[in-house]
Amino acid sequence: MKVNLHAHTVRCGHATGTEREYIEEALRIGMTDFGFSDHTPMPFPDDYESTGMRMRMDEMDDYADTILSLKKEYSGRINIHFGLEVEYYPALFQKLMDFLEGYPLEYLILGQHCINNQYDGCWAGNPTEDVSVLKAYVDQAIAGMETGRFIYLAHPDLINFVGDEKTYLTEMSRICGYAYDHHIPLEINLLGIEDHRNYPNQTFWKLAGETGNDVVLGLDAHHIPMIDVPDAEKTAMDMVNKYGLNLKDPLQYLKPSEKS
Ligand SMILES: [Zn+2]
Ligand SMILES: [Zn+2]
């Protein structure tokens, strides 16, 4: 992989390694572009504490300073990109966008980890047969894409619905259809492959192939060894070929001024 825009930092509470180590490893394997997309801080209500999942609001300045100074330092050797991975939480989204306005972010990726607003919902990766959870996940992923703020949908198949397959396909086809109509790529998540998670979900990617979806690959690196994963990359490429997915370079979704 020459380009990866999906990586985390220690600020999220479940990643290791310094930013410099990530960049040096990316350089070592010949990457041209490496983007940090740590889990966004969220303007949660004061009585709610989110632990181990994302940086605090007051850590955003340090995140920005660190990535932007490394971007300068490594200029000419590798292109560093400044992004965030963001959930669409309806009660918080506008407030979050207002807060992020103050930062020169190059891109946001959508990763719908929880239902509702997290504090009043559940983790989307929990196995469930509850059709209302599946529907809520799909509704929120689409509402997120509708905001026009995201360059792609990360691990669209994070939702771990273990009920009726026909229902799964009916609901997930709404995500594939919306993404197709609006030229928003779906991400095959290499961490899911490497970690043997419930995603990538082959049923989903077969559907995406039939829909004609564009796809990108994302490492979702939380640890340095996750940068160089040729076996996971091969598995992802086999899926691209098997299901006839349209592989895209994620860089093409950055604004022209932000590509270098
Ligand atoms: Zn994470
Ligand atoms: Zn991620």
PDB file of C-alpha atoms and ligand atoms in Angstrom:
ATOM      1  CA  MET A   1       0.000   0.000   0.000  1.00  0.00           C
ATOM      2  CA  LYS A   2       1.331   3.394  -1.012  1.00  0.00           C
ATOM      3  CA  VAL A   3      -1.412   5.411   0.646  1.00  0.00           C
ATOM      4  CA  ASN A   4      -3.201   5.035   3.962  1.00  0.00           C
ATOM      5  CA  LEU A   5      -5.456   7.648   5.558  1.00  0.00           C
ATOM      6  CA  HIS A   6      -6.673   5.603   8.532  1.00  0.00           C
ATOM      7  CA  ALA A   7      -4.439   5.561  11.622  1.00  0.00           C
ATOM      8  CA  HIS A   8      -4.767   6.365  15.305  1.00  0.00           C
ATOM      9  CA  THR A   9      -2.593   7.819  18.053  1.00  0.00           C
ATOM     10  CA  VAL A  10      -2.172   7.112  21.762  1.00  0.00           C
ATOM     11  CA  ARG A  11      -4.657   9.883  22.543  1.00  0.00           C
ATOM     12  CA  CYS A  12      -7.598   7.593  21.790  1.00  0.00           C
ATOM     13  CA  GLY A  13      -6.659   5.432  24.761  1.00  0.00           C
ATOM     14  CA  HIS A  14      -6.373   2.125  22.874  1.00  0.00           C
ATOM     15  CA  ALA A  15      -3.453   2.707  20.492  1.00  0.00           C
ATOM     16  CA  THR A  16       0.319   2.567  20.996  1.00  0.00           C
ATOM     17  CA  GLY A  17       3.393   4.030  19.318  1.00  0.00           C
ATOM     18  CA  THR A  18       4.474   7.570  18.583  1.00  0.00           C
ATOM     19  CA  GLU A  19       3.421   9.453  15.470  1.00  0.00           C
ATOM     20  CA  ARG A  20       7.079   9.524  14.401  1.00  0.00           C
ATOM     21  CA  GLU A  21       7.315   5.733  14.632  1.00  0.00           C
ATOM     22  CA  TYR A  22       4.222   5.374  12.432  1.00  0.00           C
ATOM     23  CA  ILE A  23       5.725   7.698   9.857  1.00  0.00           C
ATOM     24  CA  GLU A  24       9.140   6.041   9.901  1.00  0.00           C
ATOM     25  CA  GLU A  25       7.520   2.637   9.395  1.00  0.00           C
ATOM     26  CA  ALA A  26       5.398   3.986   6.525  1.00  0.00           C
ATOM     27  CA  LEU A  27       8.560   5.423   4.938  1.00  0.00           C
ATOM     28  CA  ARG A  28      10.406   2.151   5.401  1.00  0.00           C
ATOM     29  CA  ILE A  29       7.819   0.245   3.365  1.00  0.00           C
ATOM     30  CA  GLY A  30       7.707   2.914   0.664  1.00  0.00           C
ATOM     31  CA  MET A  31       4.436   4.715   1.344  1.00  0.00           C
ATOM     32  CA  THR A  32       3.938   8.094  -0.315  1.00  0.00           C
ATOM     33  CA  ASP A  33       1.057   9.305   1.856  1.00  0.00           C
ATOM     34  CA  PHE A  34       0.139   8.629   5.453  1.00  0.00           C
ATOM     35  CA  GLY A  35      -2.863  10.169   7.168  1.00  0.00           C
ATOM     36  CA  PHE A  36      -3.683  10.319  10.849  1.00  0.00           C
ATOM     37  CA  SER A  37      -7.388  10.014  11.528  1.00  0.00           C
ATOM     38  CA  ASP A  38      -7.583   9.607  15.264  1.00  0.00           C
ATOM     39  CA  HIS A  39     -10.934   9.140  16.996  1.00  0.00           C
ATOM     40  CA  THR A  40     -12.454  12.588  17.251  1.00  0.00           C
ATOM     41  CA  PRO A  41     -13.100  14.224  20.597  1.00  0.00           C
ATOM     42  CA  MET A  42     -16.836  14.593  21.232  1.00  0.00           C
ATOM     43  CA  PRO A  43     -18.681  17.419  22.983  1.00  0.00           C
ATOM     44  CA  PHE A  44     -20.518  15.016  25.274  1.00  0.00           C
ATOM     45  CA  PRO A  45     -22.775  16.307  28.047  1.00  0.00           C
ATOM     46  CA  ASP A  46     -20.795  17.033  31.222  1.00  0.00           C
ATOM     47  CA  ASP A  47     -22.204  14.117  33.167  1.00  0.00           C
ATOM     48  CA  TYR A  48     -21.010  11.571  30.598  1.00  0.00           C
ATOM     49  CA  GLU A  49     -17.478  10.279  30.550  1.00  0.00           C
ATOM     50  CA  SER A  50     -16.252   8.380  27.507  1.00  0.00           C
ATOM     51  CA  THR A  51     -13.179   6.402  28.449  1.00  0.00           C
ATOM     52  CA  GLY A  52     -10.728   4.504  26.301  1.00  0.00           C
ATOM     53  CA  MET A  53     -12.337   5.393  23.015  1.00  0.00           C
ATOM     54  CA  ARG A  54     -11.272   8.878  21.951  1.00  0.00           C
ATOM     55  CA  MET A  55      -9.183  11.905  22.905  1.00  0.00           C
ATOM     56  CA  ARG A  56     -10.613  14.547  25.198  1.00  0.00           C
ATOM     57  CA  MET A  57     -11.667  17.889  23.750  1.00  0.00           C
ATOM     58  CA  ASP A  58      -8.647  19.532  25.404  1.00  0.00           C
ATOM     59  CA  GLU A  59      -6.249  17.150  23.619  1.00  0.00           C
ATOM     60  CA  MET A  60      -7.199  18.346  20.134  1.00  0.00           C
ATOM     61  CA  ASP A  61      -4.664  21.205  20.141  1.00  0.00           C
ATOM     62  CA  ASP A  62      -1.807  18.846  20.919  1.00  0.00           C
ATOM     63  CA  TYR A  63      -2.992  16.417  18.240  1.00  0.00           C
ATOM     64  CA  ALA A  64      -3.104  19.196  15.652  1.00  0.00           C
ATOM     65  CA  ASP A  65       0.276  20.651  16.685  1.00  0.00           C
ATOM     66  CA  THR A  66       1.956  17.247  16.581  1.00  0.00           C
ATOM     67  CA  ILE A  67       0.642  16.189  13.171  1.00  0.00           C
ATOM     68  CA  LEU A  68       1.144  19.598  11.558  1.00  0.00           C
ATOM     69  CA  SER A  69       4.717  19.924  12.753  1.00  0.00           C
ATOM     70  CA  LEU A  70       5.556  16.391  11.522  1.00  0.00           C
ATOM     71  CA  LYS A  71       3.884  17.222   8.218  1.00  0.00           C
ATOM     72  CA  LYS A  72       6.350  20.100   7.826  1.00  0.00           C
ATOM     73  CA  GLU A  73       9.331  18.134   9.031  1.00  0.00           C
ATOM     74  CA  TYR A  74       8.752  15.210   6.656  1.00  0.00           C
ATOM     75  CA  SER A  75       7.753  17.345   3.673  1.00  0.00           C
ATOM     76  CA  GLY A  76       9.461  16.071   0.523  1.00  0.00           C
ATOM     77  CA  ARG A  77       9.895  12.576   1.962  1.00  0.00           C
ATOM     78  CA  ILE A  78       6.330  11.512   2.675  1.00  0.00           C
ATOM     79  CA  ASN A  79       3.036  13.393   2.629  1.00  0.00           C
ATOM     80  CA  ILE A  80       1.463  13.478   6.069  1.00  0.00           C
ATOM     81  CA  HIS A  81      -2.256  14.230   6.239  1.00  0.00           C
ATOM     82  CA  PHE A  82      -4.249  15.630   9.129  1.00  0.00           C
ATOM     83  CA  GLY A  83      -7.651  14.034   9.609  1.00  0.00           C
ATOM     84  CA  LEU A  84     -10.099  12.566  12.078  1.00  0.00           C
ATOM     85  CA  GLU A  85     -12.395   9.554  12.261  1.00  0.00           C
ATOM     86  CA  VAL A  86     -15.823  10.774  13.326  1.00  0.00           C
ATOM     87  CA  GLU A  87     -19.147   9.183  14.255  1.00  0.00           C
ATOM     88  CA  TYR A  88     -22.384  10.769  13.183  1.00  0.00           C
ATOM     89  CA  TYR A  89     -24.063  11.441  16.532  1.00  0.00           C
ATOM     90  CA  PRO A  90     -27.119  13.574  15.737  1.00  0.00           C
ATOM     91  CA  ALA A  91     -27.289  15.444  19.056  1.00  0.00           C
ATOM     92  CA  LEU A  92     -23.583  16.372  18.921  1.00  0.00           C
ATOM     93  CA  PHE A  93     -22.673  16.676  15.268  1.00  0.00           C
ATOM     94  CA  GLN A  94     -23.241  20.388  14.712  1.00  0.00           C
ATOM     95  CA  LYS A  95     -21.499  21.320  17.928  1.00  0.00           C
ATOM     96  CA  LEU A  96     -18.564  19.127  16.938  1.00  0.00           C
ATOM     97  CA  MET A  97     -18.333  20.661  13.465  1.00  0.00           C
ATOM     98  CA  ASP A  98     -18.305  24.145  15.033  1.00  0.00           C
ATOM     99  CA  PHE A  99     -15.471  23.085  17.332  1.00  0.00           C
ATOM    100  CA  LEU A 100     -13.455  21.515  14.494  1.00  0.00           C
ATOM    101  CA  GLU A 101     -13.822  24.636  12.380  1.00  0.00           C
ATOM    102  CA  GLY A 102     -10.800  26.028  14.209  1.00  0.00           C
ATOM    103  CA  TYR A 103      -8.457  23.321  12.882  1.00  0.00           C
ATOM    104  CA  PRO A 104      -6.950  22.921   9.394  1.00  0.00           C
ATOM    105  CA  LEU A 105      -8.260  19.380   8.974  1.00  0.00           C
ATOM    106  CA  GLU A 106      -7.713  17.896   5.538  1.00  0.00           C
ATOM    107  CA  TYR A 107     -10.367  15.253   5.792  1.00  0.00           C
ATOM    108  CA  LEU A 108     -12.846  13.378   7.958  1.00  0.00           C
ATOM    109  CA  ILE A 109     -13.697   9.722   7.658  1.00  0.00           C
ATOM    110  CA  LEU A 110     -17.006   8.380   8.937  1.00  0.00           C
ATOM    111  CA  GLY A 111     -16.825   5.451  11.356  1.00  0.00           C
ATOM    112  CA  GLN A 112     -20.179   4.716  12.987  1.00  0.00           C
ATOM    113  CA  HIS A 113     -19.006   2.893  16.109  1.00  0.00           C
ATOM    114  CA  CYS A 114     -22.120   3.407  18.224  1.00  0.00           C
ATOM    115  CA  ILE A 115     -25.840   3.814  17.804  1.00  0.00           C
ATOM    116  CA  ASN A 116     -27.606   7.066  18.782  1.00  0.00           C
ATOM    117  CA  ASN A 117     -25.159   9.400  20.544  1.00  0.00           C
ATOM    118  CA  GLN A 118     -23.021   6.772  22.304  1.00  0.00           C
ATOM    119  CA  TYR A 119     -24.130   7.860  25.788  1.00  0.00           C
ATOM    120  CA  ASP A 120     -27.675   6.764  24.995  1.00  0.00           C
ATOM    121  CA  GLY A 121     -26.874   3.928  22.597  1.00  0.00           C
ATOM    122  CA  CYS A 122     -24.791   0.798  22.120  1.00  0.00           C
ATOM    123  CA  TRP A 123     -21.566  -0.323  20.456  1.00  0.00           C
ATOM    124  CA  ALA A 124     -22.410  -1.280  16.870  1.00  0.00           C
ATOM    125  CA  GLY A 125     -20.006  -4.228  16.917  1.00  0.00           C
ATOM    126  CA  ASN A 126     -21.940  -6.143  19.589  1.00  0.00           C
ATOM    127  CA  PRO A 127     -23.652  -9.192  18.101  1.00  0.00           C
ATOM    128  CA  THR A 128     -27.364  -8.478  17.843  1.00  0.00           C
ATOM    129  CA  GLU A 129     -30.488  -9.926  16.262  1.00  0.00           C
ATOM    130  CA  ASP A 130     -32.364  -6.718  16.939  1.00  0.00           C
ATOM    131  CA  VAL A 131     -33.574  -5.346  13.610  1.00  0.00           C
ATOM    132  CA  SER A 132     -34.103  -1.899  15.138  1.00  0.00           C
ATOM    133  CA  VAL A 133     -30.358  -1.702  15.953  1.00  0.00           C
ATOM    134  CA  LEU A 134     -29.484  -2.693  12.382  1.00  0.00           C
ATOM    135  CA  LYS A 135     -31.874  -0.087  10.999  1.00  0.00           C
ATOM    136  CA  ALA A 136     -30.572   2.603  13.338  1.00  0.00           C
ATOM    137  CA  TYR A 137     -26.990   1.860  12.270  1.00  0.00           C
ATOM    138  CA  VAL A 138     -27.913   2.119   8.598  1.00  0.00           C
ATOM    139  CA  ASP A 139     -29.937   5.307   9.156  1.00  0.00           C
ATOM    140  CA  GLN A 140     -27.040   6.958  10.981  1.00  0.00           C
ATOM    141  CA  ALA A 141     -24.406   5.892   8.480  1.00  0.00           C
ATOM    142  CA  ILE A 142     -26.542   7.384   5.706  1.00  0.00           C
ATOM    143  CA  ALA A 143     -27.302  10.549   7.702  1.00  0.00           C
ATOM    144  CA  GLY A 144     -23.553  10.915   8.215  1.00  0.00           C
ATOM    145  CA  MET A 145     -22.854  10.570   4.500  1.00  0.00           C
ATOM    146  CA  GLU A 146     -25.658  13.052   3.804  1.00  0.00           C
ATOM    147  CA  THR A 147     -23.787  15.776   5.679  1.00  0.00           C
ATOM    148  CA  GLY A 148     -21.252  15.812   2.841  1.00  0.00           C
ATOM    149  CA  ARG A 149     -18.406  16.110   5.353  1.00  0.00           C
ATOM    150  CA  PHE A 150     -16.823  12.695   4.865  1.00  0.00           C
ATOM    151  CA  ILE A 151     -14.419  11.395   2.247  1.00  0.00           C
ATOM    152  CA  TYR A 152     -15.366   7.781   2.890  1.00  0.00           C
ATOM    153  CA  LEU A 153     -17.247   5.378   5.128  1.00  0.00           C
ATOM    154  CA  ALA A 154     -14.853   3.288   7.223  1.00  0.00           C
ATOM    155  CA  HIS A 155     -15.732  -0.327   8.004  1.00  0.00           C
ATOM    156  CA  PRO A 156     -19.346   0.013   6.743  1.00  0.00           C
ATOM    157  CA  ASP A 157     -19.857  -3.583   7.853  1.00  0.00           C
ATOM    158  CA  LEU A 158     -18.960  -2.907  11.512  1.00  0.00           C
ATOM    159  CA  ILE A 159     -22.575  -3.575  12.527  1.00  0.00           C
ATOM    160  CA  ASN A 160     -22.695  -7.121  13.844  1.00  0.00           C
ATOM    161  CA  PHE A 161     -26.193  -8.241  12.925  1.00  0.00           C
ATOM    162  CA  VAL A 162     -26.545 -11.985  13.438  1.00  0.00           C
ATOM    163  CA  GLY A 163     -30.239 -12.307  12.544  1.00  0.00           C
ATOM    164  CA  ASP A 164     -31.958 -13.076   9.261  1.00  0.00           C
ATOM    165  CA  GLU A 165     -29.679 -12.618   6.221  1.00  0.00           C
ATOM    166  CA  LYS A 166     -32.427 -11.294   3.974  1.00  0.00           C
ATOM    167  CA  THR A 167     -33.146  -8.501   6.455  1.00  0.00           C
ATOM    168  CA  TYR A 168     -29.416  -7.754   6.663  1.00  0.00           C
ATOM    169  CA  LEU A 169     -29.159  -7.465   2.884  1.00  0.00           C
ATOM    170  CA  THR A 170     -32.269  -5.285   2.610  1.00  0.00           C
ATOM    171  CA  GLU A 171     -30.963  -2.828   5.180  1.00  0.00           C
ATOM    172  CA  MET A 172     -27.321  -2.808   4.101  1.00  0.00           C
ATOM    173  CA  SER A 173     -28.329  -2.277   0.487  1.00  0.00           C
ATOM    174  CA  ARG A 174     -29.471   1.197   1.607  1.00  0.00           C
ATOM    175  CA  ILE A 175     -25.870   2.015   2.552  1.00  0.00           C
ATOM    176  CA  CYS A 176     -24.494   0.584  -0.678  1.00  0.00           C
ATOM    177  CA  GLY A 177     -27.139   2.404  -2.730  1.00  0.00           C
ATOM    178  CA  TYR A 178     -26.565   5.771  -1.086  1.00  0.00           C
ATOM    179  CA  ALA A 179     -22.783   5.481  -1.359  1.00  0.00           C
ATOM    180  CA  TYR A 180     -23.062   4.438  -4.999  1.00  0.00           C
ATOM    181  CA  ASP A 181     -25.396   7.304  -5.916  1.00  0.00           C
ATOM    182  CA  HIS A 182     -23.151   9.865  -4.229  1.00  0.00           C
ATOM    183  CA  HIS A 183     -19.764   8.419  -5.238  1.00  0.00           C
ATOM    184  CA  ILE A 184     -18.703   7.852  -1.655  1.00  0.00           C
ATOM    185  CA  PRO A 185     -16.260   4.963  -1.334  1.00  0.00           C
ATOM    186  CA  LEU A 186     -16.613   2.230   1.265  1.00  0.00           C
ATOM    187  CA  GLU A 187     -13.534   1.089   3.145  1.00  0.00           C
ATOM    188  CA  ILE A 188     -12.302  -2.470   3.393  1.00  0.00           C
ATOM    189  CA  ASN A 189     -10.787  -2.377   6.848  1.00  0.00           C
ATOM    190  CA  LEU A 190      -7.483  -4.200   7.174  1.00  0.00           C
ATOM    191  CA  LEU A 191      -7.561  -4.180  10.969  1.00  0.00           C
ATOM    192  CA  GLY A 192     -10.743  -6.241  10.772  1.00  0.00           C
ATOM    193  CA  ILE A 193      -8.930  -8.770   8.576  1.00  0.00           C
ATOM    194  CA  GLU A 194      -5.808  -8.859  10.730  1.00  0.00           C
ATOM    195  CA  ASP A 195      -7.811  -9.155  13.979  1.00  0.00           C
ATOM    196  CA  HIS A 196     -10.401 -11.629  12.629  1.00  0.00           C
ATOM    197  CA  ARG A 197     -13.256  -9.337  13.602  1.00  0.00           C
ATOM    198  CA  ASN A 198     -16.855  -9.624  12.412  1.00  0.00           C
ATOM    199  CA  TYR A 199     -15.822  -7.375   9.503  1.00  0.00           C
ATOM    200  CA  PRO A 200     -15.029  -7.576   6.648  1.00  0.00           C
ATOM    201  CA  ASN A 201     -18.362  -9.348   6.237  1.00  0.00           C
ATOM    202  CA  GLN A 202     -18.300 -11.315   2.986  1.00  0.00           C
ATOM    203  CA  THR A 203     -22.087 -11.073   2.575  1.00  0.00           C
ATOM    204  CA  PHE A 204     -21.805  -7.307   2.684  1.00  0.00           C
ATOM    205  CA  TRP A 205     -18.946  -7.072   0.189  1.00  0.00           C
ATOM    206  CA  LYS A 206     -20.680  -9.373  -2.260  1.00  0.00           C
ATOM    207  CA  LEU A 207     -23.619  -6.958  -2.112  1.00  0.00           C
ATOM    208  CA  ALA A 208     -21.277  -3.973  -2.582  1.00  0.00           C
ATOM    209  CA  GLY A 209     -19.809  -5.665  -5.650  1.00  0.00           C
ATOM    210  CA  GLU A 210     -23.264  -6.219  -7.115  1.00  0.00           C
ATOM    211  CA  THR A 211     -24.162  -2.592  -6.382  1.00  0.00           C
ATOM    212  CA  GLY A 212     -21.010  -1.397  -8.139  1.00  0.00           C
ATOM    213  CA  ASN A 213     -19.511   0.407  -5.150  1.00  0.00           C
ATOM    214  CA  ASP A 214     -16.195   2.200  -5.099  1.00  0.00           C
ATOM    215  CA  VAL A 215     -13.865   1.003  -2.359  1.00  0.00           C
ATOM    216  CA  VAL A 216     -10.677   2.093  -0.636  1.00  0.00           C
ATOM    217  CA  LEU A 217      -8.360   0.196   1.663  1.00  0.00           C
ATOM    218  CA  GLY A 218      -7.684   1.481   5.171  1.00  0.00           C
ATOM    219  CA  LEU A 219      -5.200   0.089   7.664  1.00  0.00           C
ATOM    220  CA  ASP A 220      -6.971   1.448  10.751  1.00  0.00           C
ATOM    221  CA  ALA A 221      -3.553   1.203  12.413  1.00  0.00           C
ATOM    222  CA  HIS A 222      -3.552   1.378  16.201  1.00  0.00           C
ATOM    223  CA  HIS A 223      -0.069  -0.125  16.609  1.00  0.00           C
ATOM    224  CA  ILE A 224       3.163   0.116  14.602  1.00  0.00           C
ATOM    225  CA  PRO A 225       3.098  -3.521  13.364  1.00  0.00           C
ATOM    226  CA  MET A 226      -0.255  -2.763  11.731  1.00  0.00           C
ATOM    227  CA  ILE A 227       1.489  -0.599   9.086  1.00  0.00           C
ATOM    228  CA  ASP A 228       3.153  -3.489   7.286  1.00  0.00           C
ATOM    229  CA  VAL A 229       0.521  -6.194   6.810  1.00  0.00           C
ATOM    230  CA  PRO A 230       1.019  -7.725   3.345  1.00  0.00           C
ATOM    231  CA  ASP A 231      -1.161 -10.759   4.105  1.00  0.00           C
ATOM    232  CA  ALA A 232      -4.144  -8.611   5.122  1.00  0.00           C
ATOM    233  CA  GLU A 233      -3.604  -6.463   2.052  1.00  0.00           C
ATOM    234  CA  LYS A 234      -3.616  -9.556  -0.140  1.00  0.00           C
ATOM    235  CA  THR A 235      -6.848 -10.775   1.480  1.00  0.00           C
ATOM    236  CA  ALA A 236      -8.424  -7.360   0.793  1.00  0.00           C
ATOM    237  CA  MET A 237      -7.243  -7.380  -2.815  1.00  0.00           C
ATOM    238  CA  ASP A 238      -8.633 -10.886  -3.270  1.00  0.00           C
ATOM    239  CA  MET A 239     -12.004  -9.537  -2.099  1.00  0.00           C
ATOM    240  CA  VAL A 240     -11.769  -6.601  -4.512  1.00  0.00           C
ATOM    241  CA  ASN A 241     -11.207  -9.013  -7.380  1.00  0.00           C
ATOM    242  CA  LYS A 242     -13.674 -11.674  -6.253  1.00  0.00           C
ATOM    243  CA  TYR A 243     -16.578  -9.238  -5.856  1.00  0.00           C
ATOM    244  CA  GLY A 244     -15.669  -6.896  -8.715  1.00  0.00           C
ATOM    245  CA  LEU A 245     -15.278  -3.842  -6.452  1.00  0.00           C
ATOM    246  CA  ASN A 246     -13.937  -0.576  -7.906  1.00  0.00           C
ATOM    247  CA  LEU A 247     -10.717   0.129  -6.052  1.00  0.00           C
ATOM    248  CA  LYS A 248      -9.977   3.835  -5.658  1.00  0.00           C
ATOM    249  CA  ASP A 249      -7.034   5.826  -4.364  1.00  0.00           C
ATOM    250  CA  PRO A 250      -8.295   7.588  -1.213  1.00  0.00           C
ATOM    251  CA  LEU A 251      -6.146  10.615  -2.117  1.00  0.00           C
ATOM    252  CA  GLN A 252      -8.476  11.484  -4.956  1.00  0.00           C
ATOM    253  CA  TYR A 253     -11.138  12.408  -2.395  1.00  0.00           C
ATOM    254  CA  LEU A 254      -8.993  15.062  -0.725  1.00  0.00           C
ATOM    255  CA  LYS A 255      -9.446  18.587  -1.975  1.00  0.00           C
ATOM    256  CA  PRO A 256      -6.840  19.393  -4.681  1.00  0.00           C
ATOM    257  CA  SER A 257      -5.004  21.847  -2.417  1.00  0.00           C
ATOM    258  CA  GLU A 258      -4.584  19.154   0.199  1.00  0.00           C
ATOM    259  CA  LYS A 259      -3.128  16.387  -1.927  1.00  0.00           C
ATOM    260  CA  SER A 260       0.534  17.228  -1.453  1.00  0.00           C
TER     261      SER A 260
HETATM  262 ZN    ZN B   1      -9.921   2.710  17.372  1.00  0.00          ZN
HETATM  263 ZN    ZN B   2     -10.264   3.676  13.079  1.00  0.00          ZN
END
